């Protein structure tokens, strides 16, 4: 669907929204919709334990952002709500929406997110359905959302494998059979040093009968760009001339990015909608099918190059990303006797397609191999006529991700002294992976076989399957003392098959040099299986048949990632495991308004497969959590203060890093210890409401991180990549956010002013303090990439609420702080150009809201 079509769809929806009152005149009009009541200290109902309970009665660490809070803070995406969830941190892989890897409570080793890499450690749910994906989060547009729940610590009993460190739940508002109503919102804004943006959103709740209702939302949002792609050139070595130090002279090919120079380079357009139908079959049974579609189109780079300038880059190829997903869900709720039964099934289909500039790789390797003449002297970047060509690379990639999940559970009456929740879960997720590293005019014989102009190709198919049975039981020892115990038995089975690597010139029985543009004799087609089950390189060496088996994954030249079985051909490489996780909890209510609890819980993340045949699979890692907490309601309900302190032991954590040739490699690292504290509070003084949250996280390794898997963690006496006691990356040691809102009546309206301040301390971008370049030169990855600097942002808003509409003027990031959300580099050896993903610069805008 084109951008103009997106706008037309949203315009049509909003047109119907604003003209609904005329239609509504045929039926009795509902009373005027009053402004939502302040819920900062209301009894917030959450379903974190898969039962409906008030937040203050749930004996685990939960932070909830309600509909009103989300509206007040103007939150529409992940980065915005993550800033308010102080136990949440993330790594922005390039900064483009939908590419964030989420962490909680410091459970982060960095380097995650590759499509062939480890599964996430934080689960994300949309209503009852898991939407956790590999390679970046599903950045669901936040509108007409009942609440966002952040569950800190292992949730392995009720939520499973990808909830090792915690779970984030996005709970949408459900269809309502009581009456017809709706809302609409429009916004216009301008980003300092950038362009103009805005959004239009609408919702309709339509009762179809006394037992059925339909709820539909639609939205379109344009985020203005603020990073400029400025003019620049790159010149590479000619491969012939050298200076007195023995380094090649950069007198070869020179290139310019003049065709791609653009101001406000990084804009994003998001369009989508959600629909849910609720049908009450009778007084006990309800069926709710739902569907959501979203299309995100991003352009440019969301990270800037500080060597070029503030909010500036010099890039040489088209950069864009399209991220589309559709999710269909079905929830059936009913009663069997006096027990609740819930079925939740969902199917998610997500497609991404992107183009990236990989010039930094060519720049880095031209310097790394300077003594050999740079890229022109060391590699074979030539056209069909044998002439040296422009060595720059453009990466074209796509992922087609599918997830099917089903859960069936039962719950005994919540009023019983002994009560249980138990169920079964199944999930199968697949990813069709494609990455094409292109060099324009590369000779056919030097390219990947069947893909002229492709230096390196990845074409793989990944399957991750999970089975589980779970149960949790609670017993009221006394009316104020409750014990809970739960367990989850799980089985995981993961597989990967396909192709990765360079081509191989087929001339002379695949025995003509150079074998490919990189001169590699082992990686790529050289490792593919022949018809007799041997790998091509071995067949060439033995003088045996070099007839290749057809590719197991369409689009590849052959198969080098798999295992050969006589009679059945190439089969996927597999990793599997099984085990049990647990949770024990004791809660006590010594007086009214006070809940004290203690928890011991364990979560896990499945192991998986490395693409390189010479790198073994990696095993599961485990997180054990010990926590005590308190939830208090004081001053007659005006003050609420919740807190927790914890220690987590992270065993054999999965560590992903860019190895040789910038090739993602995963291994089980050492153990780590994480200690921390969290606090959330709110104070309601009628006209003035104050709320805030803060977290402290002290996350360190307890053993050496070695260059190769070492069960002794002594690294064979060599200097480790990160010594014991190294702080884990990404997560700031301290993070806090606070909001103050003052409301005063003016005639029939309510005027208000609001201020939000957020702070996070500095953090390392990489856990490693020692690594080696492809030429064997040592360097410090953490220092090369640089620390994430501490920063503070402040947002302000003033506005007025009337009976049916509200108007607001807002200023976000008021002091234009250049907060650093993430740092990244294009390849493992591209330390010459570290990029910074900043918070959005100062933004001023106006919002209009109406209820009907």
Coordinates of N, CA and C in Angstrom, one line a residue, residues 7-144:
X7 N -2.7 7.5 3.6 CA -3.3 8.7 4.0 C -4.8 8.7 3.7
X8 N -5.1 8.1 2.5 CA -6.5 8.1 2.1 C -7.3 7.2 3.1
X9 N -6.8 6.1 3.5 CA -7.5 5.2 4.4 C -7.7 5.9 5.8
X10 N -6.7 6.5 6.3 CA -6.8 7.2 7.6 C -7.8 8.4 7.4
X11 N -7.7 9.1 6.3 CA -8.6 10.3 6.2 C -10.0 9.8 6.1
X12 N -10.3 8.7 5.4 CA -11.6 8.2 5.4 C -12.1 7.8 6.8
X13 N -11.2 7.1 7.5 CA -11.6 6.7 8.9 C -12.0 7.9 9.7
X14 N -11.0 8.9 9.7 CA -11.3 10.1 10.6 C -12.5 10.9 10.1
X15 N -12.7 10.9 8.8 CA -13.9 11.6 8.3 C -15.2 10.9 8.8
X16 N -15.2 9.6 8.9 CA -16.3 8.9 9.4 C -16.4 9.1 10.9
X17 N -15.2 9.3 11.6 CA -15.2 9.5 13.0 C -15.9 10.9 13.3
X18 N -15.5 11.9 12.6 CA -15.9 13.2 12.9 C -17.4 13.5 12.4
X19 N -17.9 12.6 11.5 CA -19.3 12.8 11.1 C -20.2 11.8 11.8
X20 N -19.7 11.0 12.7 CA -20.5 10.0 13.4 C -21.7 10.7 14.1
X21 N -21.5 11.8 14.8 CA -22.6 12.4 15.5 C -23.9 12.6 14.7
X22 N -23.7 12.8 13.4 CA -24.9 12.9 12.5 C -25.6 11.6 12.4
X23 N -24.8 10.5 12.3 CA -25.4 9.2 12.3 C -26.0 8.8 13.7
X24 N -25.3 9.3 14.7 CA -25.8 8.9 16.0 C -27.1 9.5 16.4
X25 N -27.6 10.6 15.7 CA -28.8 11.2 16.0 C -30.0 10.3 15.8
X26 N -29.8 9.2 15.1 CA -30.9 8.2 14.8 C -31.1 7.3 16.0
X27 N -30.2 7.4 17.0 CA -30.3 6.6 18.2 C -30.1 7.5 19.4
X28 N -30.6 7.1 20.6 CA -30.4 8.0 21.7 C -29.0 8.3 21.9
X29 N -28.7 9.6 22.1 CA -27.3 10.1 22.3 C -26.8 9.8 23.7
X30 N -25.6 9.3 23.8 CA -25.1 9.1 25.2 C -24.8 10.4 25.8
X31 N -24.7 10.4 27.2 CA -24.4 11.7 27.8 C -23.0 12.1 27.4
X32 N -22.7 13.4 27.5 CA -21.4 13.9 27.1 C -20.3 13.2 27.8
X33 N -19.3 12.9 27.1 CA -18.1 12.1 27.6 C -17.3 13.0 28.5
X34 N -17.2 12.7 29.7 CA -16.4 13.6 30.6 C -14.9 13.2 30.4
X35 N -14.1 14.2 30.8 CA -12.7 13.9 30.7 C -12.3 12.7 31.6
X36 N -11.5 11.8 31.2 CA -11.1 10.7 32.1 C -10.7 11.1 33.5
X37 N -11.2 10.3 34.4 CA -10.8 10.6 35.8 C -9.3 10.3 36.0
X38 N -8.7 11.0 36.9 CA -7.3 10.8 37.2 C -7.1 9.4 37.9
X39 N -6.3 8.6 37.2 CA -6.2 7.2 37.8 C -4.8 7.0 38.4
X40 N -4.1 8.1 38.7 CA -2.8 7.9 39.3 C -2.8 7.1 40.5
X41 N -3.9 7.2 41.3 CA -4.0 6.4 42.5 C -5.3 5.5 42.6
X42 N -5.9 5.3 41.4 CA -7.0 4.4 41.4 C -6.6 3.0 41.5
X43 N -7.5 2.1 41.7 CA -7.2 0.7 41.8 C -6.9 0.2 40.3
X44 N -5.7 0.2 39.9 CA -5.3 -0.3 38.6 C -5.4 -1.8 38.6
X45 N -6.2 -2.3 37.6 CA -6.3 -3.8 37.5 C -5.3 -4.3 36.5
X46 N -4.5 -5.3 36.8 CA -3.6 -5.9 35.9 C -3.9 -7.4 35.8
X47 N -3.3 -8.0 34.8 CA -3.5 -9.4 34.6 C -2.1 -10.1 34.5
X48 N -1.1 -9.6 35.2 CA 0.2 -10.1 35.2 C 0.3 -11.5 35.6
X49 N -0.5 -12.0 36.5 CA -0.5 -13.4 37.0 C -1.6 -14.2 36.3
X50 N -2.1 -13.7 35.1 CA -3.1 -14.3 34.3 C -4.4 -14.5 35.1
X51 N -4.6 -13.6 36.1 CA -5.8 -13.3 36.7 C -6.0 -11.8 36.8
X52 N -7.2 -11.3 36.9 CA -7.5 -9.9 37.1 C -7.3 -9.6 38.6
X53 N -6.3 -8.7 38.9 CA -6.1 -8.3 40.3 C -5.7 -6.9 40.3
X54 N -5.9 -6.2 41.4 CA -5.4 -4.8 41.5 C -3.9 -4.8 41.6
X55 N -3.3 -3.8 41.1 CA -1.8 -3.7 41.1 C -1.2 -3.9 42.5
X56 N -1.9 -3.3 43.5 CA -1.3 -3.3 44.8 C -1.5 -4.6 45.5
X57 N -2.2 -5.6 44.9 CA -2.4 -6.9 45.5 C -1.6 -8.0 44.8
X58 N -0.8 -7.6 43.7 CA 0.0 -8.5 43.0 C 1.4 -8.6 43.6
X59 N 1.8 -9.8 44.2 CA 3.1 -9.8 44.9 C 4.3 -10.1 44.0
X60 N 4.4 -9.3 42.9 CA 5.6 -9.3 42.1 C 5.8 -7.9 41.7
X61 N 7.0 -7.6 41.1 CA 7.3 -6.3 40.7 C 6.7 -6.0 39.3
X62 N 5.7 -5.1 39.3 CA 5.0 -4.8 38.1 C 4.8 -3.2 38.0
X63 N 5.2 -2.7 36.9 CA 4.9 -1.3 36.6 C 3.9 -1.2 35.5
X64 N 2.9 -0.3 35.7 CA 1.8 -0.3 34.7 C 1.6 1.2 34.3
X65 N 1.5 1.4 33.0 CA 1.1 2.7 32.4 C -0.3 2.5 31.8
X66 N -1.2 3.3 32.4 CA -2.6 3.2 32.1 C -3.0 4.0 30.8
X67 N -4.2 3.8 30.4 CA -4.7 4.6 29.2 C -4.4 6.1 29.4
X68 N -4.8 6.6 30.6 CA -4.7 8.0 30.9 C -3.3 8.5 30.9
X69 N -2.4 7.7 31.5 CA -1.0 8.0 31.6 C -0.4 8.0 30.2
X70 N -0.7 7.0 29.4 CA -0.2 7.0 28.0 C -0.6 8.2 27.2
X71 N -1.9 8.6 27.4 CA -2.4 9.8 26.7 C -1.7 11.1 27.2
X72 N -1.6 11.2 28.5 CA -1.0 12.4 29.1 C 0.5 12.5 28.7
X73 N 1.2 11.4 28.6 CA 2.6 11.5 28.2 C 2.8 11.4 26.6
X74 N 1.7 11.4 25.9 CA 1.7 11.4 24.4 C 2.6 10.2 23.9
X75 N 2.4 9.1 24.5 CA 3.3 7.9 24.1 C 2.6 7.1 22.9
X76 N 3.4 6.9 21.9 CA 2.9 6.2 20.7 C 3.8 5.0 20.3
X77 N 5.0 4.9 20.9 CA 6.0 3.9 20.4 C 6.8 3.3 21.5
X78 N 7.6 2.3 21.2 CA 8.4 1.6 22.2 C 9.4 2.5 22.9
X79 N 10.1 3.3 22.2 CA 11.2 4.2 22.8 C 10.6 5.1 23.8
X80 N 9.4 5.6 23.6 CA 8.7 6.5 24.5 C 8.3 5.8 25.8
X81 N 7.6 4.6 25.7 CA 7.2 4.0 26.9 C 8.4 3.3 27.6
X82 N 9.4 2.9 26.9 CA 10.6 2.4 27.6 C 11.3 3.4 28.5
X83 N 11.2 4.7 28.1 CA 11.8 5.7 28.9 C 11.1 5.8 30.3
X84 N 9.8 5.4 30.4 CA 9.1 5.5 31.6 C 9.2 4.2 32.4
X85 N 9.6 3.1 31.8 CA 9.8 1.8 32.5 C 11.2 1.7 32.9
X86 N 11.5 2.1 34.2 CA 12.9 2.2 34.6 C 13.7 0.9 34.7
X87 N 13.0 -0.2 34.7 CA 13.8 -1.5 34.7 C 14.1 -1.9 33.3
X88 N 13.6 -1.2 32.3 CA 13.8 -1.6 30.9 C 14.9 -0.8 30.2
X89 N 15.8 -1.4 29.5 CA 16.8 -0.8 28.6 C 16.7 -1.5 27.3
X90 N 17.4 -0.9 26.3 CA 17.4 -1.5 25.0 C 18.6 -1.1 24.2
X91 N 18.8 -1.9 23.2 CA 19.9 -1.6 22.2 C 19.3 -1.4 20.9
X92 N 19.5 -0.2 20.4 CA 18.9 0.2 19.1 C 19.8 -0.2 18.0
X93 N 19.5 -1.2 17.2 CA 20.4 -1.8 16.2 C 20.2 -0.9 14.9
X94 N 20.9 0.2 14.9 CA 20.8 1.2 13.8 C 19.8 2.3 14.1
X95 N 18.9 2.1 15.2 CA 18.0 3.1 15.6 C 16.7 3.1 14.8
X96 N 16.6 2.4 13.7 CA 15.3 2.3 12.9 C 14.2 1.7 13.7
X97 N 13.0 2.2 13.7 CA 11.9 1.6 14.4 C 11.8 0.1 14.1
X98 N 11.5 -0.7 15.2 CA 11.4 -2.1 15.0 C 12.7 -2.9 15.0
X99 N 13.8 -2.3 15.3 CA 15.1 -3.0 15.4 C 15.7 -3.0 16.8
X100 N 14.9 -2.7 17.8 CA 15.4 -2.6 19.2 C 15.4 -4.0 19.8
X101 N 16.5 -4.2 20.6 CA 16.6 -5.4 21.4 C 16.4 -5.0 22.8
X102 N 15.4 -5.6 23.5 CA 14.9 -5.2 24.8 C 15.6 -6.0 25.9
X103 N 16.0 -5.3 27.0 CA 16.6 -5.9 28.1 C 15.9 -5.4 29.4
X104 N 15.9 -6.2 30.5 CA 15.4 -5.8 31.7 C 16.3 -6.2 32.9
X105 N 16.4 -5.3 33.8 CA 17.2 -5.5 35.1 C 18.6 -5.8 34.8
X106 N 19.2 -5.3 33.7 CA 20.6 -5.5 33.4 C 21.0 -6.8 32.8
X107 N 20.0 -7.6 32.4 CA 20.4 -8.9 31.8 C 20.7 -8.6 30.3
X108 N 21.9 -8.1 30.1 CA 22.3 -7.7 28.7 C 23.8 -8.0 28.6
X109 N 24.1 -8.7 27.5 CA 25.5 -8.9 27.2 C 25.9 -8.2 25.9
X110 N 24.9 -7.5 25.2 CA 25.2 -6.8 24.0 C 25.4 -7.7 22.8
X111 N 25.3 -7.1 21.6 CA 25.5 -7.8 20.4 C 24.4 -8.7 20.0
X112 N 23.2 -8.7 20.7 CA 22.1 -9.6 20.3 C 21.4 -8.9 19.1
X113 N 20.4 -9.7 18.6 CA 19.5 -9.2 17.6 C 19.7 -9.7 16.2
X114 N 20.8 -10.4 15.9 CA 21.0 -10.9 14.6 C 20.0 -12.0 14.3
X115 N 19.5 -12.0 13.0 CA 18.4 -13.0 12.7 C 18.8 -14.4 12.9
X116 N 20.1 -14.7 12.9 CA 20.6 -16.1 13.1 C 21.1 -16.3 14.5
X117 N 20.9 -15.3 15.4 CA 21.4 -15.3 16.7 C 20.5 -15.8 17.8
X118 N 20.8 -15.4 19.0 CA 20.1 -15.9 20.2 C 18.7 -15.3 20.3
X119 N 17.8 -16.0 20.9 CA 16.4 -15.6 21.1 C 16.5 -14.4 22.1
X120 N 15.5 -13.6 22.2 CA 15.4 -12.5 23.1 C 15.3 -13.0 24.6
X121 N 15.7 -12.2 25.5 CA 15.5 -12.5 26.9 C 14.3 -11.9 27.6
X122 N 13.7 -11.0 26.8 CA 12.4 -10.3 27.3 C 11.3 -10.7 26.4
X123 N 10.2 -11.1 27.0 CA 9.0 -11.5 26.2 C 8.1 -10.2 26.0
X124 N 7.5 -10.1 24.8 CA 6.6 -9.1 24.5 C 5.3 -9.7 24.1
X125 N 4.2 -9.2 24.8 CA 2.8 -9.8 24.5 C 1.9 -8.7 24.0
X126 N 1.1 -9.0 23.0 CA 0.0 -8.1 22.6 C -1.3 -8.8 23.1
X127 N -1.9 -8.3 24.1 CA -3.0 -9.0 24.8 C -2.5 -10.3 25.2
X128 N -3.2 -11.4 24.8 CA -2.8 -12.8 25.3 C -1.8 -13.4 24.4
X129 N -1.4 -12.8 23.3 CA -0.5 -13.5 22.4 C 0.9 -13.0 22.4
X130 N 1.9 -13.9 22.4 CA 3.3 -13.4 22.3 C 3.6 -12.9 21.0
X131 N 4.3 -11.7 20.9 CA 4.8 -11.1 19.7 C 6.3 -10.9 19.7
X132 N 7.0 -11.6 20.6 CA 8.4 -11.5 20.6 C 9.0 -12.0 19.3
X133 N 10.0 -11.3 18.8 CA 10.6 -11.6 17.5 C 12.1 -11.5 17.6
X134 N 12.8 -12.3 16.8 CA 14.3 -12.2 16.7 C 14.6 -11.0 15.7
X135 N 15.7 -10.3 16.0 CA 16.2 -9.3 15.1 C 15.5 -8.0 15.3
X136 N 14.8 -7.8 16.4 CA 14.2 -6.5 16.7 C 12.8 -6.6 17.2
X137 N 12.4 -5.7 18.0 CA 11.0 -5.8 18.6 C 9.9 -5.4 17.6
X138 N 8.7 -5.9 17.8 CA 7.6 -5.5 17.1 C 7.1 -4.2 17.7
X139 N 7.4 -3.1 17.0 CA 7.1 -1.8 17.6 C 5.6 -1.4 17.3
X140 N 4.7 -1.9 18.2 CA 3.3 -1.7 18.0 C 3.0 -0.3 18.3
X141 N 2.2 0.4 17.4 CA 1.7 1.7 17.7 C 0.8 1.7 18.9
X142 N 1.0 2.6 19.8 CA 0.3 2.7 21.0 C -0.9 3.7 20.9
X143 N -2.1 3.1 20.8 CA -3.3 3.9 20.7 C -4.5 3.1 21.2
X144 N -5.4 3.7 22.0 CA -6.5 2.9 22.5 C -6.0 1.7 23.2

